[in-house]
Short mmCIF file of C-alpha atoms in Angstrom, two decimals:
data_model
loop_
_atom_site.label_atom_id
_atom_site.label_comp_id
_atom_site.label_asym_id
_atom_site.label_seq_id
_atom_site.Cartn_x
_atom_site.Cartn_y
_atom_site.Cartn_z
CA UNK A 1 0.00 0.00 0.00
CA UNK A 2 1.43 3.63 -0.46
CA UNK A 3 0.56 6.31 1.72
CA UNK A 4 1.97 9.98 1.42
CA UNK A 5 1.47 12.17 4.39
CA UNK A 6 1.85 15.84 4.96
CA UNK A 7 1.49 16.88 8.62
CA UNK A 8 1.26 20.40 8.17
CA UNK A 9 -2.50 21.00 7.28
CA UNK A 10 -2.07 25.03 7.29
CA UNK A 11 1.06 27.17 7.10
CA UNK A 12 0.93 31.04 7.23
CA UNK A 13 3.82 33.35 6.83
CA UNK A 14 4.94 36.90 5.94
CA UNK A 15 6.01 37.67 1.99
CA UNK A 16 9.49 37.28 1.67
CA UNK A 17 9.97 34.50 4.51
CA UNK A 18 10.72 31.16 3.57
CA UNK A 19 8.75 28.31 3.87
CA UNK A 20 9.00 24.83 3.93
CA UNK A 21 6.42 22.45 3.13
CA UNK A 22 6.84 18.62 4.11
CA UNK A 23 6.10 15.34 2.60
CA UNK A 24 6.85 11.52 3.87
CA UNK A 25 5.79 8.71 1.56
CA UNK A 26 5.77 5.39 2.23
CA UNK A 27 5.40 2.45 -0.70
CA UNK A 28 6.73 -0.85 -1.31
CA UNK A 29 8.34 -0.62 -4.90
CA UNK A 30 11.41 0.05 -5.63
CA UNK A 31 10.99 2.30 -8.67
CA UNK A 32 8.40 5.46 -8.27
CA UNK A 33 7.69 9.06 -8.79
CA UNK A 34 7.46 11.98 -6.57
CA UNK A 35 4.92 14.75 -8.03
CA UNK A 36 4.50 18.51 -6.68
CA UNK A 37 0.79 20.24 -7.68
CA UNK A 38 -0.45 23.84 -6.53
CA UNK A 39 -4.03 23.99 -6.15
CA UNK A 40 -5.19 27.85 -6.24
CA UNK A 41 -7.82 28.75 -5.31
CA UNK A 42 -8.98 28.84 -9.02
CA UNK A 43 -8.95 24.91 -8.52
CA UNK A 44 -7.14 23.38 -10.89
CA UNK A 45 -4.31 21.39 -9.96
CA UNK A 46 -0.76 22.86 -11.54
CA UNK A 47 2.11 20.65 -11.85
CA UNK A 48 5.55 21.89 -10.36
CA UNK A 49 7.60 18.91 -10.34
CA UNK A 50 8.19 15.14 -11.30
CA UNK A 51 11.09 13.55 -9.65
CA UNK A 52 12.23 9.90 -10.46
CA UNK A 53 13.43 7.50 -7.25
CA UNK A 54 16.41 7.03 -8.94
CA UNK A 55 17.50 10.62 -8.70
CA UNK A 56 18.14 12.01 -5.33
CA UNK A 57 19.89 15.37 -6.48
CA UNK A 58 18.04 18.09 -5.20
CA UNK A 59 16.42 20.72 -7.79
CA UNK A 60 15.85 24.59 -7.79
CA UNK A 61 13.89 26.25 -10.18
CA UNK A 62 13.65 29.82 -9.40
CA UNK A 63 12.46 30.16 -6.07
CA UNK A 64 11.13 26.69 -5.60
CA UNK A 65 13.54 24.06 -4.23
CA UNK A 66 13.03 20.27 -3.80
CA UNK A 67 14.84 17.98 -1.38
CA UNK A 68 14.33 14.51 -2.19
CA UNK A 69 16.24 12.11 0.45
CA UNK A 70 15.58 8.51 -0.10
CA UNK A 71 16.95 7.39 3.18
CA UNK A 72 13.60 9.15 5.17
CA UNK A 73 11.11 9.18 2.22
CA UNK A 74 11.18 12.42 2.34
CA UNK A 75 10.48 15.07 -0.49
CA UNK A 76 9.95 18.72 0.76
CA UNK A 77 9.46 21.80 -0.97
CA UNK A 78 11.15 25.05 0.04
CA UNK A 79 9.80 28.28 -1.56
CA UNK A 80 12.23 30.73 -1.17
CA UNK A 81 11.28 34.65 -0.57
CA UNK A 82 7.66 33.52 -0.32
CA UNK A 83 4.95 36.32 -2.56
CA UNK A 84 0.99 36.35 -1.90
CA UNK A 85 1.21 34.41 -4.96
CA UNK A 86 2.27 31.35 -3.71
CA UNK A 87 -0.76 31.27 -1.14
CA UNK A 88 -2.48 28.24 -2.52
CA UNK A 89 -2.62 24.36 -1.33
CA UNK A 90 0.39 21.84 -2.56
CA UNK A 91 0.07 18.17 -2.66
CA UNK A 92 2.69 16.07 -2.82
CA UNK A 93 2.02 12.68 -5.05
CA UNK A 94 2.96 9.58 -5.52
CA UNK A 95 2.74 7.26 -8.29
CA UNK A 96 4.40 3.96 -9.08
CA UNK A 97 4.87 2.78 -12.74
CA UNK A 98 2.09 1.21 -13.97
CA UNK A 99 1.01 -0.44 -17.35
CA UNK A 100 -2.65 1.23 -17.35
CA UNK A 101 -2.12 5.08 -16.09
CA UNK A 102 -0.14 7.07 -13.64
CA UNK A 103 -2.16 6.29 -10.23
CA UNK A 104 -1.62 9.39 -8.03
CA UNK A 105 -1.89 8.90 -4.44
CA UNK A 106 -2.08 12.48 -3.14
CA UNK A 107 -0.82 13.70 0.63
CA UNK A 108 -3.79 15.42 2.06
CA UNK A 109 -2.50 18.73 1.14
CA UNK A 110 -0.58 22.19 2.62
CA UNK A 111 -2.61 25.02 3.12
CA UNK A 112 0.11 27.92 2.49
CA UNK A 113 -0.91 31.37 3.15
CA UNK A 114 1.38 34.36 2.47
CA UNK A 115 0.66 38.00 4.24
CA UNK A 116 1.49 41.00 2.72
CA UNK B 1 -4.54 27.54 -24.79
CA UNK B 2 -6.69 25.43 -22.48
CA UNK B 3 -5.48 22.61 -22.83
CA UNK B 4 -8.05 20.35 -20.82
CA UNK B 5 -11.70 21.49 -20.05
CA UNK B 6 -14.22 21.17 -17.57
CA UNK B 7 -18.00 22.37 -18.34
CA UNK B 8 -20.00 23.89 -16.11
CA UNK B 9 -17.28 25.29 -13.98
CA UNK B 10 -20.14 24.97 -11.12
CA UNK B 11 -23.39 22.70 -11.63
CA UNK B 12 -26.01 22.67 -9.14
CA UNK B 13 -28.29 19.21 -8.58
CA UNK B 14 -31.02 18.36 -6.75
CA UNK B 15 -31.33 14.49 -4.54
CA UNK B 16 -31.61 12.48 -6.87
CA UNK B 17 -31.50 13.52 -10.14
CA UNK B 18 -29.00 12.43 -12.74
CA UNK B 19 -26.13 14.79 -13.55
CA UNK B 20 -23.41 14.62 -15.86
CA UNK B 21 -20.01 16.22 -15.90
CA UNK B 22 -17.99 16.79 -18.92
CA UNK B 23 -14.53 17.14 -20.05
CA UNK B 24 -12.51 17.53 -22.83
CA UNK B 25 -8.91 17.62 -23.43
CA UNK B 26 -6.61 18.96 -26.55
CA UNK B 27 -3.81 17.50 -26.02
CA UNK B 28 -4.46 13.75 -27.68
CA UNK B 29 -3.54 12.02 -24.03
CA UNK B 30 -4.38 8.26 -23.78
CA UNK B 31 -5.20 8.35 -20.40
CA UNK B 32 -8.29 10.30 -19.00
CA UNK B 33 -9.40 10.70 -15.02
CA UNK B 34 -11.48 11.46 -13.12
CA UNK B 35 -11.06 12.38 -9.29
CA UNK B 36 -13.33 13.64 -6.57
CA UNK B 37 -12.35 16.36 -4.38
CA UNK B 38 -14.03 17.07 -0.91
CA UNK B 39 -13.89 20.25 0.94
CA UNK B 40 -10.25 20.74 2.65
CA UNK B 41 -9.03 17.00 1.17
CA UNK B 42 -6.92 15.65 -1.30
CA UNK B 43 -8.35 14.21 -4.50
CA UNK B 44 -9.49 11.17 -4.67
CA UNK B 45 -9.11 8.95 -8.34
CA UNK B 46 -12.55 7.72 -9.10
CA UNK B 47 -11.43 5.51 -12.32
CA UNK B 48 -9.95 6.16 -15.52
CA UNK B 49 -9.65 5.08 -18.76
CA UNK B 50 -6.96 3.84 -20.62
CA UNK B 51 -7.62 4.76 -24.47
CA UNK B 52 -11.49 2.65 -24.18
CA UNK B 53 -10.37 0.53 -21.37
CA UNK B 54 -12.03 1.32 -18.30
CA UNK B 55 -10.63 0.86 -14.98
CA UNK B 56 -13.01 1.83 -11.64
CA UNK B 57 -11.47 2.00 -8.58
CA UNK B 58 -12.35 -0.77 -5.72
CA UNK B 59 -14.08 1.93 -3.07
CA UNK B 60 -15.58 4.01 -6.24
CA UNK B 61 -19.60 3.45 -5.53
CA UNK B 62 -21.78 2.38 -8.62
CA UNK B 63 -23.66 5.60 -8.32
CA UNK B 64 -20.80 6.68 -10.19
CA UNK B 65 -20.47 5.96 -14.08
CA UNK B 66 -18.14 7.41 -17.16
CA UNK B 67 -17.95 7.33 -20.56
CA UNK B 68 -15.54 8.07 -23.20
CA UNK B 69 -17.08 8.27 -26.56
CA UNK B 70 -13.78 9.17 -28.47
CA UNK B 71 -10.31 10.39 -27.68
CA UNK B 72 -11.38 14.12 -26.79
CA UNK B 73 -14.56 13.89 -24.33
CA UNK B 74 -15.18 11.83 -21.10
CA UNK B 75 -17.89 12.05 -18.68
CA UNK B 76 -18.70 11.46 -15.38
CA UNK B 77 -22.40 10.21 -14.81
CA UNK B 78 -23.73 10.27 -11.22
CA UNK B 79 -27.00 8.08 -11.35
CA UNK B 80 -28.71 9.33 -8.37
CA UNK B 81 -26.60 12.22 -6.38
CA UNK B 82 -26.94 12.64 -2.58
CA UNK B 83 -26.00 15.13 -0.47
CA UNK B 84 -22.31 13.37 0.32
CA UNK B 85 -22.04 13.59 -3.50
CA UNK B 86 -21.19 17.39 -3.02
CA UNK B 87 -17.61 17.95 -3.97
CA UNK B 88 -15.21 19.27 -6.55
CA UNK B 89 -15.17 16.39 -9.66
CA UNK B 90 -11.56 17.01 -11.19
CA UNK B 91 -10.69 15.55 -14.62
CA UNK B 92 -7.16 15.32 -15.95
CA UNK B 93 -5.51 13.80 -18.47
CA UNK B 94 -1.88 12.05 -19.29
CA UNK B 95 0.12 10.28 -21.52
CA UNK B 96 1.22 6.27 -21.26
CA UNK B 97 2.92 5.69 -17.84
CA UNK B 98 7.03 6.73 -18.86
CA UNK B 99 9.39 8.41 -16.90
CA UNK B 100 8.59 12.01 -18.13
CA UNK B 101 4.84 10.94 -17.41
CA UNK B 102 2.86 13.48 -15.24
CA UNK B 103 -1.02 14.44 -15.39
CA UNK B 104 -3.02 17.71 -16.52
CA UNK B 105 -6.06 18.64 -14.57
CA UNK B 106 -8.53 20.79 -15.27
CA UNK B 107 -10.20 23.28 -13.50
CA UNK B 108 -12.91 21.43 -12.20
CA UNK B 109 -16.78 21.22 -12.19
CA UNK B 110 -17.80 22.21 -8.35
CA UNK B 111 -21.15 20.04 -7.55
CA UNK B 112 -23.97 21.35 -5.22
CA UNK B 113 -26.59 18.74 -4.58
CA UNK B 114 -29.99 20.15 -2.73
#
């Protein structure tokens, strides 16, 4: 069974603090993907990032950062210089390979607000 | 630019009466979903298809029914909504399974049963 948990239901900070959002998976194979989405409050899910089991470098794409560390199934986001922009929900995904569609099991989601 | 589309954005139901979701996609993806989304949870996949292969989920309840006439359209059939039927009904869309896999969603069709 997989299972993706993140424990922090809400997070609210100040624009231009950083914040880190959590995410612990658990699953039994030995080849899987990590997924990122925003939800906004428009509501439609936005991908931010795939990342492979294989590859444990860590990835920074402007002001989003992404530490993936096999040894604690662990994959958590850092937004750096957080804007009211960011204020949305993020899931964190997983999804093992499968022959008949990407199955997503989704992390019950990160509330992030960010005050002007 | 859309490139996968959910009509109505918000449909309103009442007990009971048969409602159907729609959405379309422009992108030519195999694989089409469809996920419920409760207030203040994460989705939840209620089946997809796989090109005209359809695969339900085991907790997915029969009030729930799709089809996928061609490439382009799916829908989402709910026989007889109740009140717990009230949620966000996401659809997305993605190629084959592959290692640059990942899924589109659209915005979402936001269901009000009275």
């Amino acid at each position: 069974a997989q299972k993706v948990t993140q424990a922090q239901t809400e997070i609210s900070v100040v624009e231009k603090e950083d914040v880190t959002l959590d995410c612990v998976y658990e699953t039994r194979d030995t080849t899987y993907y990590l997924f990122w989405y925003k939800q906004p409050p428009s509501g439609e899910l936005v991908f931010l990032i795939r990342r492979n089991s294989f590859d444990e470098q860590n990835e920074i794409s402007g002001r989003y950062s992404w530490n993936f560390q096999k040894s604690t199934s662990s994959f958590n986001f850092t937004i750096t210089a957080s804007q009211v922009v960011d204020s949305a929900v993020y899931f964190c995904a997983l999804s093992p390979p499968r022959n008949a569609g990407n199955m997503l099991t989704f992390g019950g989601g990160t509330r992030l607000m960010v005050k002007p | 630019d859309a490139m996968v589309i959910q009509n109505p954005r918000y449909q309103v139901t009442q007990f009971g009466k048969p409602v159907t979701l729609s959405c379309s996609q422009t992108l030519n993806h195999n694989v089409m979903y469809w996920y419920q989304q409760k207030s203040s949870q994460a989705p939840k996949l209620l089946f997809h298809y796989y090109d005209k292969d359809f695969n339900n989920e085991a907790d997915t309840p029969d009030n729930f029914q799709s089809r996928r006439p061609n490439t382009s359209f799916c829908f989402l059939d709910i026989r007889s909504p109740g009140l717990g039927d009230a949620a966000m009904y996401l659809c997305a869309t993605s190629t084959p399974p592959g290692p640059l896999n990942e899924q589109f969603f659209g915005p979402g069709t936001r269901l009000t049963v009275l």
